[in-house]
């Protein structure tokens, strides 16, 4: 084969634009994407990513557990369930001053989104009233607000929206047919109902899942199909790698193959092209090179701050260095530059 033939081959195999089918996605179609040669999949995901996020910025979202532990649900992955002996001490809802201090510190460190998590099955009316005060206060700092409080009634979603809630996080976690292996105190349909209430109230949806819970490849494909077929699909998609916490039923799960994790990110990007795909829990065990591949695959958001809810996360300094090494800019830096400010 001469040089011209080689050039021809390369040209023929270089897509200039990837047309993403609008869905609905079948599990088989998702599985076929997951099974592609890794380099082809990465190339396709990166092409889709650049079409929809030409700035290539990374969103920094900081988490705070505003009500920790003692949860009546039995989610097999979760250190905050009262059913498991994980050493997590139950604490009551935090006061507004303390939450505001944490949010201000997150903002000062460069985060643009602040997500408040509560270990509730479902908040009561008085809980929602108190969280609404927290949301108003954080919103007043000029940050995007997110909350994850468990199942919501429609009127709760409206109250949270009125308080200034931008995003509600409620994960589907895995495929419907594997869900009962992971939790049996609520159903998949309960999760879908809350997502529908959040959507109807005009709050943006943050919804993703966890890999590494002993699921089969078809369950990973099933999770992505569920997420991508939500109409519309979520604005934020957190992809968590299980943090294996001693005392939880899933503590001894087989770790996920890093390339399989990268594939999940890539297929999330391809099937939900305009979503912020968040490289979420599990980064401490991941290493810089795998995280870089995840960004290549289309992840454009991370949890930023030394702690997730009760478990650890990479230090802020390590993340700042990682982004710098990779030449990636955070979302705030991009906004500041756009405004003509000094970055
Ligand atoms: N109680 C609320 C609920 O379950 O919706 C909100 C808090 S809950 C801790 C939020 C999400 O964190 C879960 O849906 C799950 O996806 C994720 N999560 C919890 N424990 C995890 C772990 N050990 N590893 C990875 N992700 C985890
Ligand atoms: C999400 O998808 N992951 C975050 C956030 N949404 C609330 C929680 C991760 C929790 C990891 C274990 C812990 O620290 O409790
Ligand atoms: Fe409770 Fe949420 Fe943990 Fe499940 S994931 S046990 S609902 S805090």
Short mmCIF file of C-alpha atoms and ligand atoms in Angstrom, two decimals:
data_model
loop_
_atom_site.label_atom_id
_atom_site.label_comp_id
_atom_site.label_asym_id
_atom_site.label_seq_id
_atom_site.Cartn_x
_atom_site.Cartn_y
_atom_site.Cartn_z
CA UNK A 1 0.00 0.00 0.00
CA UNK A 2 1.47 3.37 -1.00
CA UNK A 3 1.36 6.61 0.96
CA UNK A 4 -1.66 7.80 -1.01
CA UNK A 5 -3.63 4.66 -0.19
CA UNK A 6 -2.81 5.11 3.47
CA UNK A 7 -3.96 8.72 3.35
CA UNK A 8 -7.15 7.57 1.66
CA UNK A 9 -7.79 4.97 4.39
CA UNK A 10 -7.27 7.50 7.14
CA UNK A 11 -9.55 10.02 5.48
CA UNK A 12 -12.30 7.47 4.99
CA UNK A 13 -12.22 6.51 8.65
CA UNK A 14 -12.20 10.01 10.08
CA UNK A 15 -15.78 11.13 10.86
CA UNK A 16 -16.13 14.90 10.82
CA UNK A 17 -19.44 14.88 12.65
CA UNK A 18 -21.07 12.14 14.67
CA UNK A 19 -24.83 12.16 14.29
CA UNK A 20 -26.28 10.97 17.58
CA UNK A 21 -29.57 9.13 17.17
CA UNK A 22 -32.25 10.92 19.19
CA UNK A 23 -33.38 7.71 20.90
CA UNK A 24 -35.13 5.82 22.30
CA UNK A 25 -32.02 3.75 22.97
CA UNK A 26 -32.25 -0.02 23.13
CA UNK A 27 -30.09 -1.89 25.62
CA UNK A 28 -28.60 -3.73 22.62
CA UNK A 29 -27.57 -0.48 20.91
CA UNK A 30 -25.90 0.73 24.12
CA UNK A 31 -24.20 -2.64 24.54
CA UNK A 32 -22.87 -2.41 20.98
CA UNK A 33 -21.33 0.98 21.79
CA UNK A 34 -19.79 -0.36 25.02
CA UNK A 35 -18.26 -3.25 23.07
CA UNK A 36 -16.53 -1.08 20.46
CA UNK A 37 -12.73 -1.08 20.27
CA UNK A 38 -11.69 1.39 22.98
CA UNK A 39 -9.87 3.80 20.66
CA UNK A 40 -12.86 4.01 18.29
CA UNK A 41 -15.20 4.61 21.21
CA UNK A 42 -12.96 7.30 22.69
CA UNK A 43 -12.67 9.03 19.33
CA UNK A 44 -16.43 9.01 18.81
CA UNK A 45 -17.11 10.26 22.35
CA UNK A 46 -14.50 13.02 22.04
CA UNK A 47 -15.97 14.07 18.68
CA UNK A 48 -19.47 14.34 20.20
CA UNK A 49 -18.02 16.12 23.21
CA UNK A 50 -16.29 18.80 21.11
CA UNK A 51 -19.45 19.39 19.09
CA UNK A 52 -21.46 20.19 22.20
CA UNK A 53 -18.84 21.59 24.58
CA UNK A 54 -16.36 23.48 22.38
CA UNK A 55 -14.97 25.34 25.44
CA UNK A 56 -13.97 22.01 27.00
CA UNK A 57 -14.29 23.36 30.54
CA UNK A 58 -14.67 21.19 33.65
CA UNK A 59 -17.42 21.93 36.16
CA UNK A 60 -16.41 21.81 39.83
CA UNK A 61 -19.22 20.76 42.18
CA UNK A 62 -18.72 20.56 45.94
CA UNK A 63 -20.72 18.22 48.15
CA UNK A 64 -21.78 18.69 51.75
CA UNK A 65 -23.63 16.16 53.85
CA UNK A 66 -26.09 18.45 55.66
CA UNK A 67 -27.82 15.56 57.44
CA UNK A 68 -25.68 12.50 57.97
CA UNK A 69 -26.37 8.82 58.72
CA UNK A 70 -29.19 6.93 60.42
CA UNK A 71 -31.06 6.39 57.14
CA UNK A 72 -33.92 3.83 57.24
CA UNK A 73 -33.25 2.60 53.67
CA UNK A 74 -30.99 -0.40 52.99
CA UNK A 75 -29.09 0.62 49.82
CA UNK A 76 -26.31 -1.99 49.80
CA UNK A 77 -23.61 0.49 48.76
CA UNK A 78 -24.33 3.16 51.33
CA UNK A 79 -22.35 3.86 54.50
CA UNK A 80 -25.24 6.00 55.84
CA UNK A 81 -27.85 3.26 56.18
CA UNK A 82 -28.81 2.58 59.81
CA UNK A 83 -28.88 -1.13 58.95
CA UNK A 84 -25.13 -1.39 58.45
CA UNK A 85 -22.34 -1.02 60.94
CA UNK A 86 -20.02 1.38 59.13
CA UNK A 87 -18.93 3.67 61.96
CA UNK A 88 -20.83 6.65 60.49
CA UNK A 89 -22.33 8.68 63.35
CA UNK A 90 -25.85 10.01 62.76
CA UNK A 91 -26.07 13.80 62.91
CA UNK A 92 -29.04 16.12 62.69
CA UNK A 93 -29.60 18.74 59.99
CA UNK A 94 -26.85 21.38 59.98
CA UNK A 95 -27.52 25.02 60.85
CA UNK A 96 -27.60 27.61 58.10
CA UNK A 97 -24.44 29.44 59.27
CA UNK A 98 -22.35 26.30 59.12
CA UNK A 99 -23.66 25.41 55.65
CA UNK A 100 -23.01 28.95 54.42
CA UNK A 101 -19.42 28.83 55.67
CA UNK A 102 -18.84 25.58 53.77
CA UNK A 103 -20.45 26.96 50.62
CA UNK A 104 -18.38 30.16 50.77
CA UNK A 105 -15.20 28.08 51.21
CA UNK A 106 -16.19 25.95 48.21
CA UNK A 107 -16.82 29.06 46.13
CA UNK A 108 -13.49 30.57 47.19
CA UNK A 109 -11.76 27.33 46.13
CA UNK A 110 -13.34 27.63 42.66
CA UNK A 111 -16.51 25.51 42.83
CA UNK A 112 -19.53 26.79 40.91
CA UNK A 113 -22.07 24.27 42.20
CA UNK A 114 -22.86 23.34 45.80
CA UNK A 115 -24.73 20.11 46.44
CA UNK A 116 -26.37 19.38 49.77
CA UNK A 117 -27.02 15.75 50.64
CA UNK A 118 -29.29 14.37 53.34
CA UNK A 119 -29.59 10.75 54.47
CA UNK A 120 -33.37 10.64 54.34
CA UNK A 121 -35.67 8.10 52.73
CA UNK A 122 -37.99 11.04 52.02
CA UNK A 123 -37.99 14.45 53.74
CA UNK A 124 -41.00 15.51 55.81
CA UNK A 125 -42.71 18.86 55.24
CA UNK A 126 -40.74 20.49 58.06
CA UNK A 127 -37.45 19.10 56.64
CA UNK A 128 -38.18 20.63 53.25
CA UNK A 129 -38.93 23.98 54.91
CA UNK A 130 -35.54 23.93 56.63
CA UNK A 131 -33.66 22.85 53.50
CA UNK A 132 -35.40 25.64 51.56
CA UNK A 133 -33.72 28.11 53.92
CA UNK A 134 -30.33 26.52 53.21
CA UNK A 135 -30.93 26.69 49.46
CA UNK A 136 -31.89 30.36 49.58
CA UNK A 137 -28.77 31.15 51.57
CA UNK A 138 -26.40 29.27 49.21
CA UNK A 139 -28.12 30.73 46.16
CA UNK A 140 -27.46 34.16 47.66
CA UNK A 141 -23.71 33.50 47.31
CA UNK A 142 -24.18 33.26 43.54
CA UNK A 143 -23.58 29.51 43.34
CA UNK A 144 -25.64 26.94 41.49
CA UNK A 145 -27.59 24.89 44.02
CA UNK A 146 -28.20 21.14 44.06
CA UNK A 147 -29.83 18.94 46.69
CA UNK A 148 -30.27 15.22 47.18
CA UNK A 149 -32.77 14.45 49.91
CA UNK A 150 -34.44 11.19 48.88
CA UNK A 151 -37.96 10.76 47.50
CA UNK A 152 -40.01 13.94 46.98
CA UNK A 153 -43.73 14.64 46.81
CA UNK A 154 -44.78 17.07 44.05
CA UNK A 155 -45.37 19.92 46.55
CA UNK A 156 -41.85 19.45 47.98
CA UNK A 157 -40.36 19.83 44.52
CA UNK A 158 -42.31 23.08 44.01
CA UNK A 159 -41.17 24.41 47.39
CA UNK A 160 -37.52 23.65 46.58
CA UNK A 161 -37.85 25.29 43.18
CA UNK A 162 -39.32 28.41 44.80
CA UNK A 163 -36.36 28.53 47.18
CA UNK A 164 -33.98 28.70 44.21
CA UNK A 165 -32.99 25.06 43.70
CA UNK A 166 -31.30 24.61 40.33
CA UNK A 167 -30.68 20.82 40.32
CA UNK A 168 -32.05 17.82 42.19
CA UNK A 169 -29.86 14.71 42.39
CA UNK A 170 -31.68 11.40 42.47
CA UNK A 171 -29.82 8.44 41.00
CA UNK A 172 -31.27 5.38 39.28
CA UNK A 173 -28.05 3.63 40.36
CA UNK A 174 -28.33 0.54 38.12
CA UNK A 175 -30.59 -1.29 35.65
CA UNK A 176 -34.18 -1.96 36.80
CA UNK A 177 -33.68 -5.74 36.85
CA UNK A 178 -30.62 -5.51 39.14
CA UNK A 179 -32.11 -2.90 41.47
CA UNK A 180 -33.77 -5.36 43.87
CA UNK A 181 -30.37 -7.00 44.46
CA UNK A 182 -29.11 -3.66 45.79
CA UNK A 183 -32.03 -2.20 47.76
CA UNK A 184 -35.43 -3.54 48.73
CA UNK A 185 -36.87 -0.75 50.86
CA UNK A 186 -38.04 1.16 47.76
CA UNK A 187 -38.65 0.45 44.09
CA UNK A 188 -37.20 1.64 40.80
CA UNK A 189 -40.61 3.15 40.03
CA UNK A 190 -40.35 5.23 43.26
CA UNK A 191 -37.13 6.72 41.85
CA UNK A 192 -38.74 7.44 38.47
CA UNK A 193 -41.73 9.09 40.19
CA UNK A 194 -39.51 11.50 42.12
CA UNK A 195 -37.60 12.35 38.94
CA UNK A 196 -40.92 13.15 37.24
CA UNK A 197 -41.96 15.45 40.13
CA UNK A 198 -38.60 17.24 39.96
CA UNK A 199 -38.94 17.72 36.21
CA UNK A 200 -42.54 18.98 36.49
CA UNK A 201 -41.49 21.57 39.07
CA UNK A 202 -38.97 23.00 36.58
CA UNK A 203 -35.86 21.86 38.45
CA UNK A 204 -32.98 20.48 36.35
CA UNK A 205 -32.37 16.78 36.84
CA UNK A 206 -29.09 15.30 38.08
CA UNK A 207 -29.34 11.54 37.72
CA UNK A 208 -26.77 8.82 37.26
CA UNK A 209 -25.61 5.59 38.79
CA UNK A 210 -22.89 3.44 40.28
CA UNK A 211 -20.69 0.82 38.67
CA UNK A 212 -18.80 -1.87 40.55
CA UNK A 213 -21.73 -3.31 42.53
CA UNK A 214 -21.33 -6.81 41.04
CA UNK A 215 -23.56 -5.97 38.08
CA UNK A 216 -23.26 -7.71 34.69
CA UNK A 217 -22.34 -5.76 31.51
CA UNK A 218 -26.01 -5.87 30.44
CA UNK A 219 -26.96 -4.03 33.65
CA UNK A 220 -24.51 -1.24 32.84
CA UNK A 221 -26.04 -0.97 29.38
CA UNK A 222 -29.50 -1.08 31.00
CA UNK A 223 -28.65 1.81 33.33
CA UNK A 224 -27.42 4.01 30.48
CA UNK A 225 -30.52 3.15 28.42
CA UNK A 226 -32.76 4.21 31.32
CA UNK A 227 -30.91 7.51 31.74
CA UNK A 228 -30.68 8.31 28.04
CA UNK A 229 -34.38 7.47 27.49
CA UNK A 230 -35.63 9.83 30.19
CA UNK A 231 -37.47 12.49 28.24
CA UNK A 232 -35.61 14.82 28.33
CA UNK A 233 -32.43 13.12 29.51
CA UNK A 234 -30.80 14.55 32.69
CA UNK A 235 -28.85 17.79 32.53
CA UNK A 236 -26.24 16.24 34.87
CA UNK A 237 -25.18 12.60 34.87
CA UNK A 238 -23.00 11.52 37.80
CA UNK A 239 -21.17 8.25 37.12
CA UNK A 240 -19.92 6.81 40.41
CA UNK A 241 -17.44 4.00 40.86
CA UNK A 242 -18.47 2.19 44.04
CA UNK A 243 -16.60 3.34 47.14
CA UNK A 244 -16.37 0.02 48.99
CA UNK A 245 -17.11 0.88 52.60
CA UNK A 246 -16.44 -1.82 55.24
CA UNK A 247 -19.69 -2.85 56.93
CA UNK A 248 -21.84 -2.40 53.80
CA UNK A 249 -23.08 -5.54 52.00
CA UNK A 250 -21.14 -4.51 48.88
CA UNK A 251 -17.82 -3.95 50.67
CA UNK A 252 -16.20 -6.95 48.97
CA UNK A 253 -17.40 -6.26 45.43
CA UNK A 254 -14.93 -6.83 42.61
CA UNK A 255 -13.36 -3.47 41.60
CA UNK A 256 -14.37 -2.20 38.16
CA UNK A 257 -11.87 -2.60 35.35
CA UNK A 258 -10.67 0.98 34.71
CA UNK A 259 -11.18 0.69 30.95
CA UNK A 260 -14.75 -0.51 31.50
CA UNK A 261 -15.33 2.59 33.62
CA UNK A 262 -13.95 4.80 30.84
CA UNK A 263 -16.31 3.05 28.40
CA UNK A 264 -19.33 3.92 30.59
CA UNK A 265 -18.32 7.56 30.56
CA UNK A 266 -17.84 7.52 26.79
CA UNK A 267 -21.22 5.93 26.11
CA UNK A 268 -22.91 8.35 28.52
CA UNK A 269 -21.39 11.21 26.53
CA UNK A 270 -22.48 9.76 23.18
CA UNK A 271 -26.05 9.01 24.27
CA UNK A 272 -26.56 12.24 26.30
CA UNK A 273 -24.50 14.70 24.26
CA UNK A 274 -25.44 17.95 26.03
CA UNK A 275 -25.36 16.63 29.61
CA UNK A 276 -22.65 17.44 32.11
CA UNK A 277 -21.21 13.95 32.65
CA UNK A 278 -19.65 13.90 36.11
CA UNK A 279 -16.70 11.72 37.01
CA UNK A 280 -18.04 11.19 40.53
CA UNK A 281 -17.26 8.93 43.50
CA UNK A 282 -14.25 6.63 43.33
CA UNK A 283 -11.62 9.06 42.00
CA UNK A 284 -9.32 8.43 44.97
CA UNK A 285 -8.77 4.88 43.74
CA UNK A 286 -8.45 5.86 40.09
CA UNK A 287 -5.10 7.47 39.40
CA UNK A 288 -4.40 10.43 37.15
CA UNK A 289 -4.09 8.47 33.90
CA UNK A 290 -7.53 6.86 34.18
CA UNK A 291 -9.09 10.20 35.09
CA UNK A 292 -7.43 11.75 32.03
CA UNK A 293 -9.00 9.02 29.88
CA UNK A 294 -12.38 9.80 31.45
CA UNK A 295 -12.01 13.46 30.45
CA UNK A 296 -11.02 12.28 26.96
CA UNK A 297 -14.19 10.16 26.96
CA UNK A 298 -16.31 13.23 27.65
CA UNK A 299 -16.49 13.69 31.42
CA UNK A 300 -16.73 17.41 32.10
CA UNK A 301 -17.56 17.69 35.76
CA UNK A 302 -16.06 16.41 39.03
CA UNK A 303 -16.89 16.45 42.72
CA UNK A 304 -14.38 18.89 44.09
CA UNK A 305 -13.41 19.06 47.76
CA UNK A 306 -11.66 16.75 50.21
CA UNK A 307 -14.81 14.84 51.08
CA UNK A 308 -17.77 13.36 49.19
CA UNK A 309 -20.60 12.87 51.73
CA UNK A 310 -18.87 10.76 54.37
CA UNK A 311 -15.97 9.23 52.43
CA UNK A 312 -12.85 10.83 51.00
CA UNK A 313 -12.19 12.54 47.68
CA UNK A 314 -8.90 13.80 46.20
CA UNK A 315 -7.50 16.95 47.86
CA UNK A 316 -8.34 20.25 46.21
CA UNK A 317 -4.61 20.86 45.58
CA UNK A 318 -4.26 17.51 43.80
CA UNK A 319 -7.24 18.30 41.57
CA UNK A 320 -5.98 21.79 40.74
CA UNK A 321 -2.63 20.24 39.78
CA UNK A 322 -4.26 17.49 37.74
CA UNK A 323 -6.36 19.95 35.73
CA UNK A 324 -3.30 22.13 35.20
CA UNK A 325 -1.18 19.17 34.06
CA UNK A 326 -3.88 18.21 31.56
CA UNK A 327 -4.38 21.79 30.38
CA UNK A 328 -8.03 21.72 31.44
CA UNK A 329 -9.78 24.82 32.69
CA UNK A 330 -12.52 24.89 35.27
CA UNK A 331 -15.89 26.37 34.46
CA UNK A 332 -15.38 29.46 36.58
CA UNK A 333 -12.07 30.27 34.93
CA UNK A 334 -13.76 30.12 31.56
CA UNK A 335 -16.55 32.43 32.73
CA UNK A 336 -14.05 34.90 34.17
CA UNK A 337 -12.12 34.97 30.91
CA UNK A 338 -15.30 35.50 28.94
CA UNK A 339 -16.07 38.50 31.16
CA UNK A 340 -12.62 39.86 30.34
CA UNK A 341 -11.35 39.35 33.89
CA UNK A 342 -7.92 38.08 34.75
CA UNK A 343 -8.03 34.26 35.20
N1 LIG B 1 -30.66 9.67 50.49
C1 LIG B 1 -30.72 10.24 49.23
C2 LIG B 1 -30.90 9.24 48.11
O1 LIG B 1 -30.50 8.09 48.28
O2 LIG B 1 -31.41 9.61 47.08
C3 LIG B 1 -29.54 11.15 48.89
C4 LIG B 1 -28.15 10.78 49.33
S1 LIG B 1 -27.45 9.35 48.57
C5 LIG B 1 -26.00 9.09 49.54
C6 LIG B 1 -26.91 9.92 46.99
C7 LIG B 1 -26.28 8.93 46.05
O3 LIG B 1 -24.93 8.67 46.43
C8 LIG B 1 -26.85 7.55 45.92
O4 LIG B 1 -27.99 7.49 45.12
C9 LIG B 1 -25.72 6.77 45.30
O5 LIG B 1 -25.84 6.80 43.89
C10 LIG B 1 -24.48 7.52 45.74
N2 LIG B 1 -23.66 6.71 46.66
C11 LIG B 1 -23.96 6.41 47.93
N3 LIG B 1 -23.01 5.62 48.48
C12 LIG B 1 -22.09 5.41 47.52
C13 LIG B 1 -20.86 4.67 47.46
N4 LIG B 1 -20.43 3.97 48.51
N5 LIG B 1 -20.16 4.68 46.32
C14 LIG B 1 -20.61 5.39 45.25
N6 LIG B 1 -21.74 6.09 45.24
C15 LIG B 1 -22.49 6.11 46.36
C1 LIG B 2 -23.72 11.19 43.40
O1 LIG B 2 -24.07 10.65 42.33
N1 LIG B 2 -22.65 10.87 44.09
C2 LIG B 2 -22.55 11.66 45.29
C3 LIG B 2 -23.75 12.64 45.13
N2 LIG B 2 -24.40 12.16 43.97
C4 LIG B 2 -24.64 12.88 46.25
C5 LIG B 2 -22.47 10.87 46.52
C6 LIG B 2 -21.31 9.89 46.56
C7 LIG B 2 -21.28 9.24 47.88
C8 LIG B 2 -20.06 8.39 48.09
C9 LIG B 2 -20.04 7.76 49.43
C10 LIG B 2 -20.18 8.72 50.57
O2 LIG B 2 -19.27 9.54 50.81
O3 LIG B 2 -21.21 8.66 51.24
FE1 LIG B 3 -30.30 6.38 52.65
FE2 LIG B 3 -29.66 7.59 50.37
FE3 LIG B 3 -27.87 6.04 51.66
FE4 LIG B 3 -29.95 4.91 50.48
S1 LIG B 3 -28.30 6.06 49.46
S2 LIG B 3 -29.20 4.45 52.54
S3 LIG B 3 -31.54 6.45 50.77
S4 LIG B 3 -28.71 7.95 52.37
#
